Every structure is written in structure tokens, then in C-alpha cells.
Coordinates of C-alpha atoms in Angstrom, one line a residue:
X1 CA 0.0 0.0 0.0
X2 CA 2.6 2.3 1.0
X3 CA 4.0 2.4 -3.0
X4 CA 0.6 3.4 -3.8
X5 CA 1.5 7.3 -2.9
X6 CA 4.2 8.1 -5.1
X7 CA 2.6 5.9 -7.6
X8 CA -0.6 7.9 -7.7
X9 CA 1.3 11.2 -7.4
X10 CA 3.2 9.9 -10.7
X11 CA -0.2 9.6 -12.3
X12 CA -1.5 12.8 -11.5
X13 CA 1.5 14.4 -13.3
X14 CA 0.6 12.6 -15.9
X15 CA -3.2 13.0 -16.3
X16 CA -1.9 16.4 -15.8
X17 CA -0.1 17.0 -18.8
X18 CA -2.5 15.0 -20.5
X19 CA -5.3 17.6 -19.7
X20 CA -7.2 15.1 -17.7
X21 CA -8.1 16.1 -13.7
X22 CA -5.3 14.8 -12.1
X23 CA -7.6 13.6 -8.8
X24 CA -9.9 11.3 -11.3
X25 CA -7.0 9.1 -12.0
X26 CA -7.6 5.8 -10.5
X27 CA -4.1 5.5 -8.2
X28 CA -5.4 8.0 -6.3
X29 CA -8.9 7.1 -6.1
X30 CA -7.8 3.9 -4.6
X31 CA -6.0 5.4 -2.1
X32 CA -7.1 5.9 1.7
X33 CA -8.3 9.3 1.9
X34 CA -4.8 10.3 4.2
X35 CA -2.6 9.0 1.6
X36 CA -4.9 11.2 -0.9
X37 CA -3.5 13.8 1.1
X38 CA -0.3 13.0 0.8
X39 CA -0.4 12.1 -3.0
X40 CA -2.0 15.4 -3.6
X41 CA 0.8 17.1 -1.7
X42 CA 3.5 15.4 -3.6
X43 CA 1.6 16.8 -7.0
X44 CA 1.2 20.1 -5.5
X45 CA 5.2 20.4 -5.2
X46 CA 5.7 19.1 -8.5
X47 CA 3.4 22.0 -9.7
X48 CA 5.1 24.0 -8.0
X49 CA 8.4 23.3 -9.2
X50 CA 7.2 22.8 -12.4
X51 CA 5.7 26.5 -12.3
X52 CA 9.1 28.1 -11.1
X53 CA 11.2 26.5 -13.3
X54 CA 8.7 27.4 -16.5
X55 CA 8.7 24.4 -17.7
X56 CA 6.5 23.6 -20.9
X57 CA 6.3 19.8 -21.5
X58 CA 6.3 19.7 -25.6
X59 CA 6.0 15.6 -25.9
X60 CA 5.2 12.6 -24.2
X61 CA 5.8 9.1 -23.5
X62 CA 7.3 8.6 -26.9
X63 CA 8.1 5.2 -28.2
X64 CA 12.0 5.7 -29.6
X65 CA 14.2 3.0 -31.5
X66 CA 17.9 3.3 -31.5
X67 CA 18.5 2.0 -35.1
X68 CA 22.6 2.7 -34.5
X69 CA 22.6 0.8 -30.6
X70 CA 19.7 -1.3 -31.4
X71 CA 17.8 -0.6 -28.2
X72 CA 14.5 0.6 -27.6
X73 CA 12.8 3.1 -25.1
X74 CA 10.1 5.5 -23.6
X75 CA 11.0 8.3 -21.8
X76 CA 8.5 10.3 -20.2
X77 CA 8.5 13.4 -21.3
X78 CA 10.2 16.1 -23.5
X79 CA 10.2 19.5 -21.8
X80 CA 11.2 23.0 -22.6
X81 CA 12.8 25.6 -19.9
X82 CA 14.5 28.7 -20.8
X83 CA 14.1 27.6 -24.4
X84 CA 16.0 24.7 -24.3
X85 CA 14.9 21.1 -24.6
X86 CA 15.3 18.6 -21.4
X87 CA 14.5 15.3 -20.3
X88 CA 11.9 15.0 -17.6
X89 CA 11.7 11.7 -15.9
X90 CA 9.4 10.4 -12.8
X91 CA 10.6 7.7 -10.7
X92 CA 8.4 6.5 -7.3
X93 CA 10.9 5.7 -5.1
X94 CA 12.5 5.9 -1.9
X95 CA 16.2 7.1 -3.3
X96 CA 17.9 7.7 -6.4
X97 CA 20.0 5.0 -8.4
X98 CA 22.7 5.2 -10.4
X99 CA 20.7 3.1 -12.5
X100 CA 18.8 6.1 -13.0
X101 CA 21.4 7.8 -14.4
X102 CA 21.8 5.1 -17.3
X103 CA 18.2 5.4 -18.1
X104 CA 18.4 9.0 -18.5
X105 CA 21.8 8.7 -20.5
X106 CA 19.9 6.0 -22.7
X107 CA 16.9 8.1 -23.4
X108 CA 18.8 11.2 -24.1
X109 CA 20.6 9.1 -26.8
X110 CA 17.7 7.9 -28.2
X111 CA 15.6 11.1 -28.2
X112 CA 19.1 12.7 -29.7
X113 CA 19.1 9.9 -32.5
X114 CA 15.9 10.0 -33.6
X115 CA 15.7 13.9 -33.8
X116 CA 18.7 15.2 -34.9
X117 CA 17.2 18.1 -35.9
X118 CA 15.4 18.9 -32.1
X119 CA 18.6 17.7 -30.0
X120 CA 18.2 18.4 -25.8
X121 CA 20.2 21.0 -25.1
X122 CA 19.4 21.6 -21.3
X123 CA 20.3 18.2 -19.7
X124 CA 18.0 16.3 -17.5
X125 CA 15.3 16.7 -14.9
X126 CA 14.3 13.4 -12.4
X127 CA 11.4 14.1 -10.5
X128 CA 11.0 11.5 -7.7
X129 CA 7.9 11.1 -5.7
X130 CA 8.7 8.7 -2.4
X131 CA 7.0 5.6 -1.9
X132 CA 5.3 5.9 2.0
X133 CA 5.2 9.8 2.3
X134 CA 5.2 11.0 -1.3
X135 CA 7.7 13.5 -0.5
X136 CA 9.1 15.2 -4.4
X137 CA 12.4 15.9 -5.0
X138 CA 14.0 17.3 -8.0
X139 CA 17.5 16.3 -9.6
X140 CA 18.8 18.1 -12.4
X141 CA 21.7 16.6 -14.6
X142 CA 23.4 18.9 -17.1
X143 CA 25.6 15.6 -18.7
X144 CA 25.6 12.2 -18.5
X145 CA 28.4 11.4 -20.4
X146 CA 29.6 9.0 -17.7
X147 CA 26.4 7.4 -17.8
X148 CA 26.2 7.0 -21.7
X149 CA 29.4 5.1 -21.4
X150 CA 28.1 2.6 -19.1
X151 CA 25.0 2.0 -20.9
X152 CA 27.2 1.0 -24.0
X153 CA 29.7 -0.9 -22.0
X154 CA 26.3 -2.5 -20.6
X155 CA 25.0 -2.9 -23.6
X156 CA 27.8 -4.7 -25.5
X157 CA 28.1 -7.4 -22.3
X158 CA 24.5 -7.7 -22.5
X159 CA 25.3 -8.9 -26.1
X160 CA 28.5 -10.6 -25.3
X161 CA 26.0 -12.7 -22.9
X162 CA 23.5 -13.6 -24.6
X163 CA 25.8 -15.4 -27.1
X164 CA 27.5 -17.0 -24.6
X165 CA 24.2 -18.5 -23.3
X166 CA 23.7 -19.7 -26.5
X167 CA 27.1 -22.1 -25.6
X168 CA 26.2 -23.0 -22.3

């Protein structure tokens, strides 16, 4: 039950965006009318950060194809602040992960790839909403170079495995 708060607060953003009432989403109609609380909180500061940092989202959960890495992805939004293209990612957890960081990398690259005419030019924003309290917290990442380079050492044992299963 506890996930359920960050989860919901997740969906609001995204009924949000969508143009849909954020509170008729079904995560937080399920919830316990104290966790609506704090689900409605954790959207509030979301707003809220949203609002001071201007940002415009400009495209959504986007299905992307990496024909060059041969990978495959949807990140969740596409925003715009200070008239330069970001990454905007939610996670509901209770911490952030380097793994994270790879994702965000990953999606960059494939964003990057498949509009080379539209490239993001101001980094990466990772909005978490915590599981139990639905606390927000913002992370902002102006490269993940580091990052990209893991993916694609990742990425090639990830291939380098799956042949050698094949010999097992």
C-alpha cells in the first residue's frame, strides 16, 4: 500500500499533462483518503516546481528506437525551460540509483538519435515522488556522459552474454 503514494502522485502528473483532472486518475482514487493527502501534496510540489522552473512539456511518452545501438525506449517526457529542450523523468521511489542515471543517459541518446534536428540542449530533470510519504524531490543533470558510457559498456556485455548462453 505504502508504493501506492508516489505511484498515484506519478499519475496525477501525468493525467496532468494529458489535460485530464489529475484527482480522477484511478491511483489516487484507490488510495485511503490520508494517503490522498499525501499524494495530492507530492503533485502540489511538482506544480510547483514545475511553475518556477517554466517548464513547458512539448512531448510525451514517446516510443524511440535506437537503429545505430539497437535498443529501444520511452521516456517520459520532452520539456522545454529557458528555451531549451530537457529530459523530464518520474521515478516512485524511496532514493535515487545510479541506474537512473543510465536510463536518463539511454533516453537522451535515443531522443538525440531520432531527432537530430530537435537535439536536448538543457540536460535532465528526475522528479522522484517517495513511496510511503510522497515526498518530491527534483534532480537536475546537465551531462551524462559518464552514464552513456556505461550504458554502451552494458549494452555490448549484454550482447556478449546472450551469445555465450547460447554455448552453455
Amino acid at each position: 500500500k505504502a508504493a501506492d503514494i508516489g505511484t498515484a502522485a506519478h499519475s496525477m502528473v501525468e493525467a496532468s499533462i494529458k489535460g485530464e483532472h489529475p484527482e480522477m486518475v484511478q491511483d489516487y482514487i484507490n488510495l485511503s483518503v490520508d494517503d490522498r493527502i499525501k499524494a495530492k501534496n507530492a503533485f502540489a510540489m511538482y506544480e510547483e516546481w514545475a511553475a518556477q522552473s517554466s517548464l513547458v512539456i512539448v512531448d510525451q511518452e514517446m516510443q524511440l528506437v535506437s537503429e545505430k545501438y539497437r535498443f529501444g525506449g520511452t521516456p517520459d517526457a520532452i520539456g522545454e525551460i529557458g528555451g531549451k529542450l530537457c529530459l523530464v523523468d518520474w521515478k516512485t521511489s524511496n532514493g535515487v540509483y545510479s541506474d537512473y542515471l543510465l536510463q536518463l543517459a539511454a533516453y537522451r541518446q535515443l531522443w538525440n538519435e531520432n531527432h537530430p534536428d530537435r537535439q536536448l540542449t538543457g540536460g535532465s530533470h528526475l522528479c522522484r515522488f517517495a513511496k510511503e510519504f510522497g515526498d518530491f524531490a527534483h534532480h537536475y543533470y546537465a551531462e551524462l556522459d559518464d552514464a552513456w558510457t556505461m550504458f554502451e559498456h552494458l549494452l555490448s556485455a549484454y550482447r556478449l552474454d546472450q551469445i555465450l548462453r547460447k554455448r552453455a
